């Protein structure tokens, strides 16, 4: 009998090179995750939404569409289990469909890397949360996968293609309603679906995203209030008071100088303000009631409204506003910050605050690893984008376009937090991390990009060097800056 060396390895390789097996591995992976972590983990936001479902009184402080979807899912049971299943199904199906596209081309390593990067512990730890950030992300993921499958030719029949376009558009609209700043992603998704060549024109992409987002804000408010039946809770007040406080702390004390009790209000702002999150200005947990007191003072004075004072403060103190937004953005990206810097505000006894079990310390190392921090995802996306744009000029490859839209969505979505971010939490950037993790194997396996990198080796080295430098700075900050107290 002749023995063929390496036969078992080739046999295993042949076994793995089956698209149905690939899809099955992906779905089984997410099924195991679902069973292990059922029924998911609620937080204060989702508890508030569930209370709205129970009472039947909906408001728009949190996305009313998520509450309405959750209300419909209560047909399958009470609590968080049904909506956790909803998110996990979207997540698993989106990853499976997206990974099957490179597999169809024989790019098996890329396909399996996409699956296992999408199911890395960091992402799974965040996706167990019942939160609008997770729901928005998995919706966008599935929409990108459906459009990518159509453009790749996976769906041939015209009626099926039409159905896929309608379904993808519906999911994109739902995602935009599930998180307010996701409205800025509608225009890029429409470009991806209808005019993908425009993704190679960055100025136009950013302009259309900005204009589209601004136009869709009032439209989303109409849907929330008139169709979904949510009352106006004035959620924008958190952003307004956070920005006003940030400006005051940096030299703009005149913003509230004409109000009754201005001196006490100013002292409270300086005592309670934190660039990490707006919550310290509003909740009794920190013995701070700045938002309530400022609103009461404005009513008593009969003068300019909170919105007018907000825009006026930005106009009169643009540098203070810019410093405030940049310092908060640094916090929310987890860049130049100490270990567990958010705990300095929350006052929690966590592993990062010199306590906790071995398990908690291990989980914290995964959750707050500099390697998967939002700033690292942004750095990777920024250095990949020029290569992708250059490749789009010479290639109309459908997978390259999928890679491009994932990077564009990640950067645009993350960029919106520079202007509208009010708190710091890793889960806000779940979509950013997921999109970059899926785009990276697609980019590195693309023949056009790889050929360009071989021709421009110095630029390719810089492509690796920039994220490496960001990682080094992030690690230095973690262990050199003073710990939270």
PDB file of C-alpha atoms in Angstrom, residues 19 32 59 91 105 210 234 316 339 442 462:
ATOM      1  CA  UNK A  19     -19.272  26.508   1.995  1.00  0.00           C
ATOM      2  CA  UNK A  32     -23.302  27.765  21.451  1.00  0.00           C
ATOM      3  CA  UNK A  59     -40.627  57.912  25.233  1.00  0.00           C
ATOM      4  CA  UNK A  91     -25.361  38.527  14.314  1.00  0.00           C
ATOM      5  CA  UNK A 105     -14.073  32.661  -4.438  1.00  0.00           C
ATOM      6  CA  UNK A 210     -23.269  64.577   6.834  1.00  0.00           C
ATOM      7  CA  UNK A 234     -35.762  65.789  25.643  1.00  0.00           C
ATOM      8  CA  UNK A 316     -18.694  82.524  21.983  1.00  0.00           C
ATOM      9  CA  UNK A 339      -6.410  51.628  33.440  1.00  0.00           C
ATOM     10  CA  UNK A 442     -11.048  40.990   3.204  1.00  0.00           C
ATOM     11  CA  UNK A 462       3.984  52.473   7.466  1.00  0.00           C
TER      12      UNK A 462
END
